[in-house]
């Protein structure tokens, strides 16, 4: 859960938009790095349902346009291709602009035949939205996903903010005060080392 872009902007006295760009560049580095570690199943909280419905229009338009660049990057990503990793986008597509919806569909279509792993992107997603699908007798999208082993949240906030509640029963939670743009490869390694030291008994 990459969190803390706006606080990073205030801390460094720059505007939110440049902070989001920095966060996006960092996400690309971290995604490549986790593949280097042999992690072929991962999920990233890109935008929450609340982000997509409550942010002001100027900020939201910027985030959507940055997302368009992001989906293009993912389609061209060599490590995802070489390691046969598909991409799945999960969220309320009814509130996603058509030009982004087209990017999502194109990304999923171009990667759907890859079988070695999955990169799940939570986009305009909330756990409450997914639970409402269940209440309405619909199949929740996260059922196709593997249960999570490790949940990492940057930025100092210690909550899950509705991030795939059906998949985190036995996940280990790693909360760090490091703001997302500063969460570098060393911080990732620290989180993975912490995870490897945790006793895991899955309730037994």
Tab-separated table of C-alpha atoms in Angstrom:
chain	number	residue	atom	x	y	z
A	1	UNK	CA	0.000	0.000	0.000
A	2	UNK	CA	2.040	2.978	-1.261
A	3	UNK	CA	0.971	5.854	1.001
A	4	UNK	CA	2.369	9.270	1.844
A	5	UNK	CA	2.848	11.096	-1.467
A	6	UNK	CA	1.042	14.247	-0.361
A	7	UNK	CA	2.798	14.374	3.020
A	8	UNK	CA	6.084	13.884	1.177
A	9	UNK	CA	5.184	16.903	-0.974
A	10	UNK	CA	4.589	19.085	2.090
A	11	UNK	CA	7.764	17.848	3.752
A	12	UNK	CA	9.822	18.683	0.653
A	13	UNK	CA	7.919	21.881	-0.175
A	14	UNK	CA	6.862	20.795	-3.637
A	15	UNK	CA	3.430	20.505	-5.217
A	16	UNK	CA	1.334	17.355	-5.019
A	17	UNK	CA	1.616	16.698	-8.725
A	18	UNK	CA	5.395	16.382	-8.699
A	19	UNK	CA	5.114	14.201	-5.613
A	20	UNK	CA	2.718	11.865	-7.427
A	21	UNK	CA	5.133	11.691	-10.359
A	22	UNK	CA	7.965	10.831	-7.981
A	23	UNK	CA	5.789	8.196	-6.338
A	24	UNK	CA	4.970	6.727	-9.733
A	25	UNK	CA	8.649	6.495	-10.676
A	26	UNK	CA	9.318	4.792	-7.360
A	27	UNK	CA	6.517	2.300	-7.952
A	28	UNK	CA	8.143	1.277	-11.230
A	29	UNK	CA	11.453	0.626	-9.464
A	30	UNK	CA	9.838	-1.366	-6.650
A	31	UNK	CA	7.745	-3.480	-9.027
A	32	UNK	CA	10.854	-4.404	-10.984
A	33	UNK	CA	12.694	-5.182	-7.764
A	34	UNK	CA	10.084	-7.553	-6.371
A	35	UNK	CA	10.283	-9.527	-9.613
A	36	UNK	CA	14.055	-9.708	-9.117
A	37	UNK	CA	13.311	-11.256	-5.717
A	38	UNK	CA	11.192	-13.910	-7.406
A	39	UNK	CA	7.892	-12.515	-6.160
A	40	UNK	CA	5.509	-13.161	-9.031
A	41	UNK	CA	2.193	-12.547	-7.260
A	42	UNK	CA	1.682	-9.032	-5.916
A	43	UNK	CA	-1.124	-6.540	-5.349
A	44	UNK	CA	-0.870	-2.747	-5.328
A	45	UNK	CA	-3.417	-0.225	-4.071
A	46	UNK	CA	-3.345	2.301	-6.915
A	47	UNK	CA	-6.532	4.263	-6.144
A	48	UNK	CA	-9.220	3.620	-3.564
A	49	UNK	CA	-12.921	4.055	-4.236
A	50	UNK	CA	-12.774	7.120	-2.002
A	51	UNK	CA	-9.860	8.534	-4.007
A	52	UNK	CA	-11.912	8.176	-7.175
A	53	UNK	CA	-15.049	9.779	-5.750
A	54	UNK	CA	-13.851	12.390	-3.243
A	55	UNK	CA	-10.673	13.971	-4.602
A	56	UNK	CA	-11.090	17.313	-6.372
A	57	UNK	CA	-11.412	17.231	-10.155
A	58	UNK	CA	-8.012	18.796	-10.920
A	59	UNK	CA	-6.168	16.292	-8.756
A	60	UNK	CA	-8.258	13.381	-9.987
A	61	UNK	CA	-7.747	14.285	-13.653
A	62	UNK	CA	-4.001	14.350	-13.011
A	63	UNK	CA	-4.112	10.943	-11.305
A	64	UNK	CA	-6.122	9.439	-14.144
A	65	UNK	CA	-3.690	10.778	-16.726
A	66	UNK	CA	-0.768	9.451	-14.689
A	67	UNK	CA	-2.590	6.119	-14.578
A	68	UNK	CA	-2.807	6.105	-18.371
A	69	UNK	CA	0.965	6.450	-18.507
A	70	UNK	CA	1.217	3.712	-15.910
A	71	UNK	CA	-0.856	1.200	-17.840
A	72	UNK	CA	1.228	1.848	-20.926
A	73	UNK	CA	4.386	1.264	-18.888
A	74	UNK	CA	2.997	-2.017	-17.529
A	75	UNK	CA	2.146	-3.287	-21.018
A	76	UNK	CA	5.699	-2.581	-22.162
A	77	UNK	CA	7.426	-3.801	-19.005
A	78	UNK	CA	10.102	-6.319	-20.027
A	79	UNK	CA	10.337	-8.053	-16.662
A	80	UNK	CA	6.602	-8.707	-16.572
A	81	UNK	CA	6.824	-10.121	-20.095
A	82	UNK	CA	9.953	-12.190	-19.527
A	83	UNK	CA	8.572	-13.685	-16.310
A	84	UNK	CA	5.152	-14.392	-17.844
A	85	UNK	CA	3.209	-12.248	-15.337
A	86	UNK	CA	-0.320	-11.199	-16.207
A	87	UNK	CA	-2.104	-8.061	-14.976
A	88	UNK	CA	-5.540	-7.903	-13.403
A	89	UNK	CA	-7.339	-4.707	-12.400
A	90	UNK	CA	-9.905	-4.911	-9.606
A	91	UNK	CA	-12.317	-2.142	-8.657
A	92	UNK	CA	-15.561	-0.395	-9.456
A	93	UNK	CA	-15.217	0.148	-13.192
A	94	UNK	CA	-18.508	2.073	-13.288
A	95	UNK	CA	-16.728	5.157	-11.913
A	96	UNK	CA	-13.626	4.884	-14.098
A	97	UNK	CA	-13.427	7.281	-17.098
A	98	UNK	CA	-13.841	5.574	-20.465
A	99	UNK	CA	-10.324	6.409	-21.669
A	100	UNK	CA	-8.865	4.733	-18.569
A	101	UNK	CA	-11.268	1.820	-18.891
A	102	UNK	CA	-9.934	1.282	-22.406
A	103	UNK	CA	-6.369	1.245	-21.043
A	104	UNK	CA	-7.369	-1.290	-18.396
A	105	UNK	CA	-9.062	-3.594	-20.889
A	106	UNK	CA	-6.117	-3.343	-23.276
A	107	UNK	CA	-3.653	-4.160	-20.483
A	108	UNK	CA	-5.627	-7.170	-19.276
A	109	UNK	CA	-6.186	-8.447	-22.810
A	110	UNK	CA	-2.512	-8.199	-23.786
A	111	UNK	CA	-1.341	-10.044	-20.659
A	112	UNK	CA	-4.157	-12.545	-20.093
A	113	UNK	CA	-2.294	-15.575	-21.463
A	114	UNK	CA	0.653	-15.239	-19.098
A	115	UNK	CA	0.615	-18.027	-16.525
A	116	UNK	CA	3.570	-17.625	-14.162
A	117	UNK	CA	2.164	-14.936	-11.871
A	118	UNK	CA	-0.252	-12.032	-11.472
A	119	UNK	CA	0.112	-8.347	-10.732
A	120	UNK	CA	-3.195	-7.207	-9.224
A	121	UNK	CA	-3.956	-3.497	-9.346
A	122	UNK	CA	-6.643	-2.209	-6.984
A	123	UNK	CA	-8.178	0.687	-8.902
A	124	UNK	CA	-11.165	2.642	-7.570
A	125	UNK	CA	-11.365	-0.296	-5.163
A	126	UNK	CA	-12.667	-0.685	-1.635
A	127	UNK	CA	-13.363	-3.710	0.493
A	128	UNK	CA	-16.835	-2.345	1.179
A	129	UNK	CA	-17.563	-2.260	-2.557
A	130	UNK	CA	-16.532	-5.878	-2.878
A	131	UNK	CA	-18.529	-6.963	0.186
A	132	UNK	CA	-21.593	-5.255	-1.300
A	133	UNK	CA	-21.158	-7.432	-4.386
A	134	UNK	CA	-21.395	-10.495	-2.152
A	135	UNK	CA	-24.527	-9.134	-0.475
A	136	UNK	CA	-26.070	-8.721	-3.920
A	137	UNK	CA	-25.277	-12.332	-4.801
A	138	UNK	CA	-22.370	-11.475	-7.105
A	139	UNK	CA	-18.968	-13.131	-7.180
A	140	UNK	CA	-16.262	-10.905	-5.637
A	141	UNK	CA	-13.332	-10.309	-8.015
A	142	UNK	CA	-10.727	-11.106	-5.382
A	143	UNK	CA	-11.774	-14.772	-5.361
A	144	UNK	CA	-9.370	-15.357	-8.262
A	145	UNK	CA	-6.466	-14.025	-6.178
A	146	UNK	CA	-4.095	-15.824	-3.831
A	147	UNK	CA	-4.345	-15.051	-0.082
A	148	UNK	CA	-1.811	-12.453	0.966
A	149	UNK	CA	1.306	-13.373	2.920
A	150	UNK	CA	2.647	-9.889	3.547
A	151	UNK	CA	0.946	-6.499	3.528
A	152	UNK	CA	3.272	-3.486	3.419
A	153	UNK	CA	1.921	-0.005	4.112
A	154	UNK	CA	4.180	3.036	3.943
A	155	UNK	CA	3.559	6.482	5.395
A	156	UNK	CA	3.062	5.710	9.083
A	157	UNK	CA	-0.665	4.946	8.975
A	158	UNK	CA	-1.551	1.665	10.694
A	159	UNK	CA	-4.758	0.539	9.035
A	160	UNK	CA	-5.701	-1.464	5.957
A	161	UNK	CA	-8.183	1.070	4.480
A	162	UNK	CA	-10.335	-1.634	2.918
A	163	UNK	CA	-7.498	-3.335	1.057
A	164	UNK	CA	-8.733	-6.806	0.050
A	165	UNK	CA	-10.299	-7.814	3.389
A	166	UNK	CA	-11.096	-11.300	2.066
A	167	UNK	CA	-7.418	-12.076	1.487
A	168	UNK	CA	-5.579	-10.913	4.603
A	169	UNK	CA	-6.702	-13.369	7.298
A	170	UNK	CA	-3.169	-14.650	7.891
A	171	UNK	CA	-1.149	-11.880	6.299
A	172	UNK	CA	1.712	-10.328	8.226
A	173	UNK	CA	1.331	-6.522	8.464
A	174	UNK	CA	4.415	-4.375	7.981
A	175	UNK	CA	3.805	-0.707	8.765
A	176	UNK	CA	6.606	1.775	8.193
A	177	UNK	CA	6.821	5.528	8.793
A	178	UNK	CA	8.775	5.916	5.549
A	179	UNK	CA	6.746	7.950	3.057
A	180	UNK	CA	6.182	6.211	-0.256
A	181	UNK	CA	8.579	8.253	-2.464
A	182	UNK	CA	11.355	7.425	0.038
A	183	UNK	CA	10.546	3.697	0.181
A	184	UNK	CA	13.554	2.517	-1.779
A	185	UNK	CA	15.067	-0.889	-2.501
A	186	UNK	CA	16.782	-0.973	0.902
A	187	UNK	CA	13.451	-0.378	2.633
A	188	UNK	CA	11.879	-3.154	0.569
A	189	UNK	CA	14.666	-5.524	1.565
A	190	UNK	CA	14.166	-4.552	5.210
A	191	UNK	CA	10.454	-5.390	4.997
A	192	UNK	CA	11.126	-8.759	3.363
A	193	UNK	CA	13.765	-9.630	5.950
A	194	UNK	CA	11.282	-8.754	8.685
A	195	UNK	CA	8.686	-11.010	7.064
A	196	UNK	CA	11.101	-13.927	6.811
A	197	UNK	CA	11.705	-13.710	10.566
A	198	UNK	CA	8.020	-13.961	11.520
A	199	UNK	CA	6.708	-17.258	12.926
A	200	UNK	CA	3.690	-18.255	10.842
A	201	UNK	CA	1.322	-20.935	12.167
A	202	UNK	CA	-1.907	-20.008	10.342
A	203	UNK	CA	-3.969	-20.461	13.491
A	204	UNK	CA	-2.654	-23.921	14.260
